[in-house]
Amino acid sequence: MPQAPDTTLAISRPRTNPLRSLGRGIVKTLSVARRDPYAAAGLAIYLGFALIAIFADQLIHNDPLEILFTPDYDLARNLPPSSEFWLGTTYSGRDIYSQLIMGTRSALIVGLTAAFCVVAIGTVIGLIAGYFRGWVDTLLMRLADVALGVPFLPFVIVLAAFLEPSQWNVVIGIALLLWPNSARVIRAQVMSLRERAFVEAARVTGAGPWRILFVHVAPNVLALSFLYASVAVGWAILTEASISFLGFGPSDTVSWGYMLQDAYASQALGRGQFYWFVPPGLCIIAIVVAGFFISRGYEEILFPKLKA
């Protein structure tokens, strides 16, 4: 006797490209800047500094660590701004303008690298803790409590003092201690998203937990990750400047903190050489303010209830 054909509908597993999902999340995240002037201003400041860092080799006039001499073979020491030296020279005879431009590259390398590490660690831990919960969540959050309990700047100073002075030591210290802030917020968002209908639909279709986590949930928290990345860039640059100002930074790399430390050691304030230490200070302020603008703009869009 012939069997009746099986009329049960087969539920096919969705073929979602993880990279495409993450790409859509990134595009959605960046599009937020078009709706808020603060976020757009912050991104414009970052873009301006990025262009300066990329074309720094073409913008500088001299090697930032080169000791310069006048045509009379005298040391070009403490020269005021001129057509040849736009921001004057240091006590050691180095071009301040070239140091400022090269310091932009150093600052962005440290800032962007540290921000990427902080957000990558915080996002992954937040996703795993918020989705799996249980003992995994407890273990990761206790680890976050330990990281939050360690004094930030003293830890980075000790790390830079015991290891060879390097910008990467600053990046490691920032990545080890700043990730809990983003991880906790992303964890809370994931705990809400895991109960949504689209996550349940993915479970019904047979998608595994890791696929659901990184294909369906992760793109929805990228905006929060980008928000914390913008703040982490300013924190990283400010920390690197503090470490260099205290004398724990590398001596063979020019940064804004290195310029401030050199100006302080040479008593530039007492000499009235404001053109030496004011420009790097303003650059540091601009980077931190840009991060604040981006975070403020994204908060008003991601959390509209915060608006007055």
PDB file of C-alpha atoms in Angstrom:
ATOM      1  CA  MET A   1       0.000   0.000   0.000  1.00  0.00           C
ATOM      2  CA  PRO A   2       1.605   3.294  -1.030  1.00  0.00           C
ATOM      3  CA  GLN A   3       2.369   5.690   1.802  1.00  0.00           C
ATOM      4  CA  ALA A   4       0.842   9.131   1.814  1.00  0.00           C
ATOM      5  CA  PRO A   5       3.302  11.861   1.098  1.00  0.00           C
ATOM      6  CA  ASP A   6       4.581  13.742   4.136  1.00  0.00           C
ATOM      7  CA  THR A   7       2.939  17.151   4.105  1.00  0.00           C
ATOM      8  CA  THR A   8       4.810  18.449   7.166  1.00  0.00           C
ATOM      9  CA  LEU A   9       6.383  21.778   6.413  1.00  0.00           C
ATOM     10  CA  ALA A  10      10.145  21.663   6.864  1.00  0.00           C
ATOM     11  CA  ILE A  11      11.510  24.621   8.686  1.00  0.00           C
ATOM     12  CA  SER A  12      14.691  25.665   6.966  1.00  0.00           C
ATOM     13  CA  ARG A  13      17.500  27.261   8.887  1.00  0.00           C
ATOM     14  CA  PRO A  14      18.057  30.891   7.936  1.00  0.00           C
ATOM     15  CA  ARG A  15      21.244  31.505   6.026  1.00  0.00           C
ATOM     16  CA  THR A  16      22.372  34.748   7.493  1.00  0.00           C
ATOM     17  CA  ASN A  17      25.845  35.985   6.760  1.00  0.00           C
ATOM     18  CA  PRO A  18      27.449  37.073  10.069  1.00  0.00           C
ATOM     19  CA  LEU A  19      29.654  39.646   8.347  1.00  0.00           C
ATOM     20  CA  ARG A  20      26.648  41.106   6.549  1.00  0.00           C
ATOM     21  CA  SER A  21      24.725  41.355   9.816  1.00  0.00           C
ATOM     22  CA  LEU A  22      27.633  43.080  11.534  1.00  0.00           C
ATOM     23  CA  GLY A  23      28.036  45.360   8.517  1.00  0.00           C
ATOM     24  CA  ARG A  24      24.415  46.441   8.752  1.00  0.00           C
ATOM     25  CA  GLY A  25      24.904  47.096  12.441  1.00  0.00           C
ATOM     26  CA  ILE A  26      27.953  49.269  11.783  1.00  0.00           C
ATOM     27  CA  VAL A  27      26.137  51.261   9.097  1.00  0.00           C
ATOM     28  CA  LYS A  28      23.170  51.738  11.413  1.00  0.00           C
ATOM     29  CA  THR A  29      25.504  52.865  14.180  1.00  0.00           C
ATOM     30  CA  LEU A  30      27.324  55.445  12.037  1.00  0.00           C
ATOM     31  CA  SER A  31      24.042  56.768  10.633  1.00  0.00           C
ATOM     32  CA  VAL A  32      23.152  58.024  14.105  1.00  0.00           C
ATOM     33  CA  ALA A  33      25.645  60.871  13.616  1.00  0.00           C
ATOM     34  CA  ARG A  34      23.496  62.302  10.830  1.00  0.00           C
ATOM     35  CA  ARG A  35      20.607  62.845  13.223  1.00  0.00           C
ATOM     36  CA  ASP A  36      22.450  64.662  15.997  1.00  0.00           C
ATOM     37  CA  PRO A  37      24.724  67.731  15.660  1.00  0.00           C
ATOM     38  CA  TYR A  38      26.775  66.796  18.725  1.00  0.00           C
ATOM     39  CA  ALA A  39      27.661  63.368  17.362  1.00  0.00           C
ATOM     40  CA  ALA A  40      28.424  64.892  13.966  1.00  0.00           C
ATOM     41  CA  ALA A  41      30.708  67.511  15.556  1.00  0.00           C
ATOM     42  CA  GLY A  42      32.565  64.859  17.536  1.00  0.00           C
ATOM     43  CA  LEU A  43      33.077  62.700  14.474  1.00  0.00           C
ATOM     44  CA  ALA A  44      34.253  65.756  12.501  1.00  0.00           C
ATOM     45  CA  ILE A  45      36.905  66.492  15.158  1.00  0.00           C
ATOM     46  CA  TYR A  46      38.071  62.877  15.088  1.00  0.00           C
ATOM     47  CA  LEU A  47      38.176  62.946  11.296  1.00  0.00           C
ATOM     48  CA  GLY A  48      40.265  66.127  11.307  1.00  0.00           C
ATOM     49  CA  PHE A  49      42.829  64.647  13.678  1.00  0.00           C
ATOM     50  CA  ALA A  50      42.843  61.416  11.682  1.00  0.00           C
ATOM     51  CA  LEU A  51      43.682  63.267   8.471  1.00  0.00           C
ATOM     52  CA  ILE A  52      46.496  65.118  10.240  1.00  0.00           C
ATOM     53  CA  ALA A  53      47.881  61.821  11.561  1.00  0.00           C
ATOM     54  CA  ILE A  54      47.711  60.145   8.145  1.00  0.00           C
ATOM     55  CA  PHE A  55      49.485  62.978   6.327  1.00  0.00           C
ATOM     56  CA  ALA A  56      51.825  63.895   9.174  1.00  0.00           C
ATOM     57  CA  ASP A  57      54.944  63.076   7.161  1.00  0.00           C
ATOM     58  CA  GLN A  58      53.888  65.618   4.531  1.00  0.00           C
ATOM     59  CA  LEU A  59      52.826  68.288   7.038  1.00  0.00           C
ATOM     60  CA  ILE A  60      55.901  68.459   9.248  1.00  0.00           C
ATOM     61  CA  HIS A  61      58.803  70.794   8.484  1.00  0.00           C
ATOM     62  CA  ASN A  62      61.554  68.970  10.368  1.00  0.00           C
ATOM     63  CA  ASP A  63      62.185  65.736  12.196  1.00  0.00           C
ATOM     64  CA  PRO A  64      60.449  66.307  15.569  1.00  0.00           C
ATOM     65  CA  LEU A  65      63.479  64.983  17.495  1.00  0.00           C
ATOM     66  CA  GLU A  66      66.116  66.715  15.374  1.00  0.00           C
ATOM     67  CA  ILE A  67      68.195  69.413  17.078  1.00  0.00           C
ATOM     68  CA  LEU A  68      68.162  72.453  14.810  1.00  0.00           C
ATOM     69  CA  PHE A  69      70.710  75.212  14.297  1.00  0.00           C
ATOM     70  CA  THR A  70      70.527  78.739  12.940  1.00  0.00           C
ATOM     71  CA  PRO A  71      72.443  79.809   9.786  1.00  0.00           C
ATOM     72  CA  ASP A  72      75.164  81.093  12.143  1.00  0.00           C
ATOM     73  CA  TYR A  73      75.522  77.566  13.573  1.00  0.00           C
ATOM     74  CA  ASP A  74      74.012  78.560  16.882  1.00  0.00           C
ATOM     75  CA  LEU A  75      71.556  76.272  18.624  1.00  0.00           C
ATOM     76  CA  ALA A  76      68.005  77.229  17.579  1.00  0.00           C
ATOM     77  CA  ARG A  77      66.893  77.425  21.201  1.00  0.00           C
ATOM     78  CA  ASN A  78      63.655  79.047  22.428  1.00  0.00           C
ATOM     79  CA  LEU A  79      62.972  80.783  19.122  1.00  0.00           C
ATOM     80  CA  PRO A  80      59.537  82.481  18.933  1.00  0.00           C
ATOM     81  CA  PRO A  81      57.015  81.567  16.206  1.00  0.00           C
ATOM     82  CA  SER A  82      58.112  82.658  12.743  1.00  0.00           C
ATOM     83  CA  SER A  83      57.639  81.809   9.089  1.00  0.00           C
ATOM     84  CA  GLU A  84      60.302  79.119   9.433  1.00  0.00           C
ATOM     85  CA  PHE A  85      59.188  77.714  12.795  1.00  0.00           C
ATOM     86  CA  TRP A  86      55.423  78.171  13.005  1.00  0.00           C
ATOM     87  CA  LEU A  87      55.260  77.439  16.746  1.00  0.00           C
ATOM     88  CA  GLY A  88      58.836  78.297  17.619  1.00  0.00           C
ATOM     89  CA  THR A  89      61.438  75.905  18.986  1.00  0.00           C
ATOM     90  CA  THR A  90      62.025  74.169  22.310  1.00  0.00           C
ATOM     91  CA  TYR A  91      64.822  74.724  24.817  1.00  0.00           C
ATOM     92  CA  SER A  92      66.694  71.850  23.111  1.00  0.00           C
ATOM     93  CA  GLY A  93      66.276  73.398  19.645  1.00  0.00           C
ATOM     94  CA  ARG A  94      63.491  71.172  18.296  1.00  0.00           C
ATOM     95  CA  ASP A  95      60.596  72.276  16.087  1.00  0.00           C
ATOM     96  CA  ILE A  96      57.421  72.530  18.202  1.00  0.00           C
ATOM     97  CA  TYR A  97      55.064  72.488  15.205  1.00  0.00           C
ATOM     98  CA  SER A  98      56.557  69.233  13.881  1.00  0.00           C
ATOM     99  CA  GLN A  99      56.296  67.691  17.350  1.00  0.00           C
ATOM    100  CA  LEU A 100      52.637  68.709  17.570  1.00  0.00           C
ATOM    101  CA  ILE A 101      51.809  67.130  14.213  1.00  0.00           C
ATOM    102  CA  MET A 102      53.687  63.900  14.951  1.00  0.00           C
ATOM    103  CA  GLY A 103      52.133  63.825  18.404  1.00  0.00           C
ATOM    104  CA  THR A 104      48.738  63.585  16.715  1.00  0.00           C
ATOM    105  CA  ARG A 105      49.752  60.311  15.105  1.00  0.00           C
ATOM    106  CA  SER A 106      51.057  58.903  18.395  1.00  0.00           C
ATOM    107  CA  ALA A 107      47.929  59.997  20.243  1.00  0.00           C
ATOM    108  CA  LEU A 108      45.555  58.418  17.743  1.00  0.00           C
ATOM    109  CA  ILE A 109      47.534  55.175  17.589  1.00  0.00           C
ATOM    110  CA  VAL A 110      47.277  54.820  21.362  1.00  0.00           C
ATOM    111  CA  GLY A 111      43.696  56.098  21.543  1.00  0.00           C
ATOM    112  CA  LEU A 112      42.215  54.003  18.755  1.00  0.00           C
ATOM    113  CA  THR A 113      44.117  50.840  19.704  1.00  0.00           C
ATOM    114  CA  ALA A 114      43.158  51.117  23.360  1.00  0.00           C
ATOM    115  CA  ALA A 115      39.542  51.943  22.495  1.00  0.00           C
ATOM    116  CA  PHE A 116      39.307  48.939  20.177  1.00  0.00           C
ATOM    117  CA  CYS A 117      40.727  46.621  22.845  1.00  0.00           C
ATOM    118  CA  VAL A 118      38.461  48.010  25.567  1.00  0.00           C
ATOM    119  CA  VAL A 119      35.310  47.774  23.462  1.00  0.00           C
ATOM    120  CA  ALA A 120      36.187  44.366  21.995  1.00  0.00           C
ATOM    121  CA  ILE A 121      36.770  42.851  25.440  1.00  0.00           C
ATOM    122  CA  GLY A 122      33.781  44.589  27.003  1.00  0.00           C
ATOM    123  CA  THR A 123      31.428  43.707  24.151  1.00  0.00           C
ATOM    124  CA  VAL A 124      32.361  40.018  24.035  1.00  0.00           C
ATOM    125  CA  ILE A 125      32.177  39.615  27.815  1.00  0.00           C
ATOM    126  CA  GLY A 126      28.910  41.555  27.973  1.00  0.00           C
ATOM    127  CA  LEU A 127      27.391  39.406  25.227  1.00  0.00           C
ATOM    128  CA  ILE A 128      28.434  36.122  26.844  1.00  0.00           C
ATOM    129  CA  ALA A 129      27.442  37.139  30.380  1.00  0.00           C
ATOM    130  CA  GLY A 130      24.077  38.561  29.342  1.00  0.00           C
ATOM    131  CA  TYR A 131      23.068  35.691  27.087  1.00  0.00           C
ATOM    132  CA  PHE A 132      24.238  32.598  29.003  1.00  0.00           C
ATOM    133  CA  ARG A 133      23.732  34.040  32.517  1.00  0.00           C
ATOM    134  CA  GLY A 134      24.078  31.549  35.410  1.00  0.00           C
ATOM    135  CA  TRP A 135      27.564  30.757  36.681  1.00  0.00           C
ATOM    136  CA  VAL A 136      29.126  32.239  33.536  1.00  0.00           C
ATOM    137  CA  ASP A 137      27.523  35.594  34.267  1.00  0.00           C
ATOM    138  CA  THR A 138      28.526  35.423  37.945  1.00  0.00           C
ATOM    139  CA  LEU A 139      32.161  34.609  37.149  1.00  0.00           C
ATOM    140  CA  LEU A 140      32.553  37.346  34.535  1.00  0.00           C
ATOM    141  CA  MET A 141      30.861  40.005  36.656  1.00  0.00           C
ATOM    142  CA  ARG A 142      33.035  39.193  39.687  1.00  0.00           C
ATOM    143  CA  LEU A 143      36.041  39.583  37.401  1.00  0.00           C
ATOM    144  CA  ALA A 144      34.639  42.965  36.382  1.00  0.00           C
ATOM    145  CA  ASP A 145      34.315  43.923  40.060  1.00  0.00           C
ATOM    146  CA  VAL A 146      37.996  43.130  40.602  1.00  0.00           C
ATOM    147  CA  ALA A 147      39.008  45.250  37.601  1.00  0.00           C
ATOM    148  CA  LEU A 148      36.849  48.153  38.820  1.00  0.00           C
ATOM    149  CA  GLY A 149      38.445  47.960  42.264  1.00  0.00           C
ATOM    150  CA  VAL A 150      41.992  48.480  40.964  1.00  0.00           C
ATOM    151  CA  PRO A 151      43.067  52.168  40.921  1.00  0.00           C
ATOM    152  CA  PHE A 152      43.359  53.049  37.262  1.00  0.00           C
ATOM    153  CA  LEU A 153      46.173  55.577  36.921  1.00  0.00           C
ATOM    154  CA  PRO A 154      48.454  54.060  39.620  1.00  0.00           C
ATOM    155  CA  PHE A 155      48.099  50.651  37.967  1.00  0.00           C
ATOM    156  CA  VAL A 156      49.108  52.020  34.575  1.00  0.00           C
ATOM    157  CA  ILE A 157      52.039  53.890  36.158  1.00  0.00           C
ATOM    158  CA  VAL A 158      53.275  50.746  37.917  1.00  0.00           C
ATOM    159  CA  LEU A 159      52.868  48.726  34.725  1.00  0.00           C
ATOM    160  CA  ALA A 160      54.810  51.304  32.715  1.00  0.00           C
ATOM    161  CA  ALA A 161      57.497  51.499  35.415  1.00  0.00           C
ATOM    162  CA  PHE A 162      58.123  47.761  35.716  1.00  0.00           C
ATOM    163  CA  LEU A 163      58.000  47.055  31.997  1.00  0.00           C
ATOM    164  CA  GLU A 164      60.020  48.780  29.316  1.00  0.00           C
ATOM    165  CA  PRO A 165      58.587  52.284  28.683  1.00  0.00           C
ATOM    166  CA  SER A 166      56.299  51.919  25.702  1.00  0.00           C
ATOM    167  CA  GLN A 167      52.983  53.183  24.445  1.00  0.00           C
ATOM    168  CA  TRP A 168      51.764  49.606  24.224  1.00  0.00           C
ATOM    169  CA  ASN A 169      52.109  49.226  28.002  1.00  0.00           C
ATOM    170  CA  VAL A 170      49.623  52.080  28.337  1.00  0.00           C
ATOM    171  CA  VAL A 171      47.287  50.316  25.901  1.00  0.00           C
ATOM    172  CA  ILE A 172      47.540  47.066  27.898  1.00  0.00           C
ATOM    173  CA  GLY A 173      46.795  48.841  31.169  1.00  0.00           C
ATOM    174  CA  ILE A 174      43.788  50.643  29.705  1.00  0.00           C
ATOM    175  CA  ALA A 175      42.429  47.463  28.122  1.00  0.00           C
ATOM    176  CA  LEU A 176      42.750  45.513  31.382  1.00  0.00           C
ATOM    177  CA  LEU A 177      40.876  48.028  33.540  1.00  0.00           C
ATOM    178  CA  LEU A 178      38.370  49.960  31.408  1.00  0.00           C
ATOM    179  CA  TRP A 179      36.398  47.105  29.829  1.00  0.00           C
ATOM    180  CA  PRO A 180      33.966  46.507  32.775  1.00  0.00           C
ATOM    181  CA  ASN A 181      32.076  49.759  32.157  1.00  0.00           C
ATOM    182  CA  SER A 182      31.034  48.776  28.635  1.00  0.00           C
ATOM    183  CA  ALA A 183      30.595  45.102  29.579  1.00  0.00           C
ATOM    184  CA  ARG A 184      28.027  45.858  32.284  1.00  0.00           C
ATOM    185  CA  VAL A 185      25.875  48.081  30.058  1.00  0.00           C
ATOM    186  CA  ILE A 186      26.013  45.665  27.118  1.00  0.00           C
ATOM    187  CA  ARG A 187      25.192  42.754  29.449  1.00  0.00           C
ATOM    188  CA  ALA A 188      22.036  44.534  30.586  1.00  0.00           C
ATOM    189  CA  GLN A 189      21.043  45.219  26.975  1.00  0.00           C
ATOM    190  CA  VAL A 190      21.653  41.590  25.963  1.00  0.00           C
ATOM    191  CA  MET A 191      19.531  40.315  28.866  1.00  0.00           C
ATOM    192  CA  SER A 192      16.672  42.333  27.405  1.00  0.00           C
ATOM    193  CA  LEU A 193      17.319  41.304  23.798  1.00  0.00           C
ATOM    194  CA  ARG A 194      17.512  37.580  24.549  1.00  0.00           C
ATOM    195  CA  GLU A 195      13.790  37.587  25.378  1.00  0.00           C
ATOM    196  CA  ARG A 196      12.735  39.303  22.158  1.00  0.00           C
ATOM    197  CA  ALA A 197      10.681  37.566  19.484  1.00  0.00           C
ATOM    198  CA  PHE A 198      13.428  37.568  16.826  1.00  0.00           C
ATOM    199  CA  VAL A 199      15.776  35.665  19.162  1.00  0.00           C
ATOM    200  CA  GLU A 200      13.082  33.122  19.943  1.00  0.00           C
ATOM    201  CA  ALA A 201      12.379  32.735  16.226  1.00  0.00           C
ATOM    202  CA  ALA A 202      16.071  32.043  15.633  1.00  0.00           C
ATOM    203  CA  ARG A 203      16.006  29.341  18.327  1.00  0.00           C
ATOM    204  CA  VAL A 204      12.959  27.714  16.740  1.00  0.00           C
ATOM    205  CA  THR A 205      14.676  27.544  13.366  1.00  0.00           C
ATOM    206  CA  GLY A 206      17.566  25.622  14.928  1.00  0.00           C
ATOM    207  CA  ALA A 207      20.205  28.320  15.235  1.00  0.00           C
ATOM    208  CA  GLY A 208      22.814  27.567  17.879  1.00  0.00           C
ATOM    209  CA  PRO A 209      23.500  29.868  20.833  1.00  0.00           C
ATOM    210  CA  TRP A 210      26.746  31.266  19.417  1.00  0.00           C
ATOM    211  CA  ARG A 211      25.125  31.995  16.073  1.00  0.00           C
ATOM    212  CA  ILE A 212      22.233  33.748  17.784  1.00  0.00           C
ATOM    213  CA  LEU A 213      24.663  35.691  19.945  1.00  0.00           C
ATOM    214  CA  PHE A 214      26.939  37.040  17.210  1.00  0.00           C
ATOM    215  CA  VAL A 215      24.541  37.144  14.241  1.00  0.00           C
ATOM    216  CA  HIS A 216      21.251  38.251  15.758  1.00  0.00           C
ATOM    217  CA  VAL A 217      22.108  39.929  19.084  1.00  0.00           C
ATOM    218  CA  ALA A 218      25.535  41.512  18.518  1.00  0.00           C
ATOM    219  CA  PRO A 219      24.452  43.902  15.699  1.00  0.00           C
ATOM    220  CA  ASN A 220      21.843  45.380  18.058  1.00  0.00           C
ATOM    221  CA  VAL A 221      24.436  46.400  20.668  1.00  0.00           C
ATOM    222  CA  LEU A 222      27.048  47.868  18.312  1.00  0.00           C
ATOM    223  CA  ALA A 223      25.690  51.376  18.897  1.00  0.00           C
ATOM    224  CA  LEU A 224      26.473  51.039  22.609  1.00  0.00           C
ATOM    225  CA  SER A 225      29.913  49.673  21.771  1.00  0.00           C
ATOM    226  CA  PHE A 226      30.612  52.636  19.508  1.00  0.00           C
ATOM    227  CA  LEU A 227      29.464  55.023  22.235  1.00  0.00           C
ATOM    228  CA  TYR A 228      31.920  53.572  24.743  1.00  0.00           C
ATOM    229  CA  ALA A 229      34.660  53.465  22.111  1.00  0.00           C
ATOM    230  CA  SER A 230      34.333  57.216  21.571  1.00  0.00           C
ATOM    231  CA  VAL A 231      34.787  57.822  25.300  1.00  0.00           C
ATOM    232  CA  ALA A 232      37.644  55.321  25.568  1.00  0.00           C
ATOM    233  CA  VAL A 233      39.643  57.151  22.867  1.00  0.00           C
ATOM    234  CA  GLY A 234      39.717  60.312  24.968  1.00  0.00           C
ATOM    235  CA  TRP A 235      40.501  58.378  28.143  1.00  0.00           C
ATOM    236  CA  ALA A 236      43.376  56.560  26.457  1.00  0.00           C
ATOM    237  CA  ILE A 237      44.933  59.735  25.057  1.00  0.00           C
ATOM    238  CA  LEU A 238      44.522  61.524  28.384  1.00  0.00           C
ATOM    239  CA  THR A 239      46.123  58.588  30.201  1.00  0.00           C
ATOM    240  CA  GLU A 240      49.038  58.412  27.771  1.00  0.00           C
ATOM    241  CA  ALA A 241      49.595  62.143  28.189  1.00  0.00           C
ATOM    242  CA  SER A 242      49.557  61.765  31.973  1.00  0.00           C
ATOM    243  CA  ILE A 243      52.045  58.893  31.887  1.00  0.00           C
ATOM    244  CA  SER A 244      54.377  60.764  29.548  1.00  0.00           C
ATOM    245  CA  PHE A 245      54.095  63.955  31.618  1.00  0.00           C
ATOM    246  CA  LEU A 246      55.130  62.019  34.728  1.00  0.00           C
ATOM    247  CA  GLY A 247      58.186  60.707  32.875  1.00  0.00           C
ATOM    248  CA  PHE A 248      57.102  57.077  32.418  1.00  0.00           C
ATOM    249  CA  GLY A 249      56.567  57.295  28.671  1.00  0.00           C
ATOM    250  CA  PRO A 250      59.013  56.344  25.908  1.00  0.00           C
ATOM    251  CA  SER A 251      61.709  58.925  25.281  1.00  0.00           C
ATOM    252  CA  ASP A 252      62.069  58.115  21.573  1.00  0.00           C
ATOM    253  CA  THR A 253      58.424  58.787  20.653  1.00  0.00           C
ATOM    254  CA  VAL A 254      56.934  62.262  20.441  1.00  0.00           C
ATOM    255  CA  SER A 255      53.480  62.651  21.945  1.00  0.00           C
ATOM    256  CA  TRP A 256      51.431  65.497  23.393  1.00  0.00           C
ATOM    257  CA  GLY A 257      52.281  64.324  26.903  1.00  0.00           C
ATOM    258  CA  TYR A 258      55.972  64.260  25.975  1.00  0.00           C
ATOM    259  CA  MET A 259      55.684  67.875  24.798  1.00  0.00           C
ATOM    260  CA  LEU A 260      54.031  68.961  28.049  1.00  0.00           C
ATOM    261  CA  GLN A 261      56.664  67.178  30.128  1.00  0.00           C
ATOM    262  CA  ASP A 262      59.456  68.757  28.103  1.00  0.00           C
ATOM    263  CA  ALA A 263      57.881  72.206  28.459  1.00  0.00           C
ATOM    264  CA  TYR A 264      57.444  71.742  32.210  1.00  0.00           C
ATOM    265  CA  ALA A 265      61.049  70.577  32.687  1.00  0.00           C
ATOM    266  CA  SER A 266      62.281  73.566  30.668  1.00  0.00           C
ATOM    267  CA  GLN A 267      60.149  76.041  32.691  1.00  0.00           C
ATOM    268  CA  ALA A 268      58.273  77.193  29.613  1.00  0.00           C
ATOM    269  CA  LEU A 269      55.537  78.799  31.713  1.00  0.00           C
ATOM    270  CA  GLY A 270      58.015  80.955  33.571  1.00  0.00           C
ATOM    271  CA  ARG A 271      59.597  81.979  30.276  1.00  0.00           C
ATOM    272  CA  GLY A 272      56.222  82.931  28.822  1.00  0.00           C
ATOM    273  CA  GLN A 273      56.477  80.334  26.032  1.00  0.00           C
ATOM    274  CA  PHE A 274      52.751  79.679  25.776  1.00  0.00           C
ATOM    275  CA  TYR A 275      53.158  78.609  22.159  1.00  0.00           C
ATOM    276  CA  TRP A 276      55.005  75.547  23.462  1.00  0.00           C
ATOM    277  CA  PHE A 277      52.527  73.957  25.889  1.00  0.00           C
ATOM    278  CA  VAL A 278      49.167  75.515  24.956  1.00  0.00           C
ATOM    279  CA  PRO A 279      48.767  73.768  21.514  1.00  0.00           C
ATOM    280  CA  PRO A 280      49.211  70.188  22.821  1.00  0.00           C
ATOM    281  CA  GLY A 281      46.946  71.012  25.765  1.00  0.00           C
ATOM    282  CA  LEU A 282      44.244  72.279  23.408  1.00  0.00           C
ATOM    283  CA  CYS A 283      44.581  69.149  21.264  1.00  0.00           C
ATOM    284  CA  ILE A 284      44.060  66.906  24.283  1.00  0.00           C
ATOM    285  CA  ILE A 285      41.018  68.950  25.305  1.00  0.00           C
ATOM    286  CA  ALA A 286      39.600  68.745  21.766  1.00  0.00           C
ATOM    287  CA  ILE A 287      39.920  64.939  21.696  1.00  0.00           C
ATOM    288  CA  VAL A 288      38.204  64.534  25.076  1.00  0.00           C
ATOM    289  CA  VAL A 289      35.445  66.998  24.136  1.00  0.00           C
ATOM    290  CA  ALA A 290      34.889  65.147  20.844  1.00  0.00           C
ATOM    291  CA  GLY A 291      34.303  61.924  22.772  1.00  0.00           C
ATOM    292  CA  PHE A 292      31.843  63.755  25.036  1.00  0.00           C
ATOM    293  CA  PHE A 293      29.975  65.175  22.038  1.00  0.00           C
ATOM    294  CA  ILE A 294      29.628  61.723  20.469  1.00  0.00           C
ATOM    295  CA  SER A 295      28.497  60.108  23.715  1.00  0.00           C
ATOM    296  CA  ARG A 296      25.982  62.896  24.371  1.00  0.00           C
ATOM    297  CA  GLY A 297      24.538  62.672  20.881  1.00  0.00           C
ATOM    298  CA  TYR A 298      24.241  58.897  20.992  1.00  0.00           C
ATOM    299  CA  GLU A 299      22.691  58.893  24.455  1.00  0.00           C
ATOM    300  CA  GLU A 300      19.890  61.214  23.355  1.00  0.00           C
ATOM    301  CA  ILE A 301      19.097  58.954  20.406  1.00  0.00           C
ATOM    302  CA  LEU A 302      19.591  55.562  22.072  1.00  0.00           C
ATOM    303  CA  PHE A 303      17.853  56.651  25.276  1.00  0.00           C
ATOM    304  CA  PRO A 304      15.266  59.288  24.284  1.00  0.00           C
ATOM    305  CA  LYS A 305      13.817  59.344  27.828  1.00  0.00           C
ATOM    306  CA  LEU A 306      16.993  61.135  28.963  1.00  0.00           C
ATOM    307  CA  LYS A 307      15.995  64.241  27.040  1.00  0.00           C
ATOM    308  CA  ALA A 308      14.730  67.066  29.197  1.00  0.00           C
TER     309      ALA A 308
END
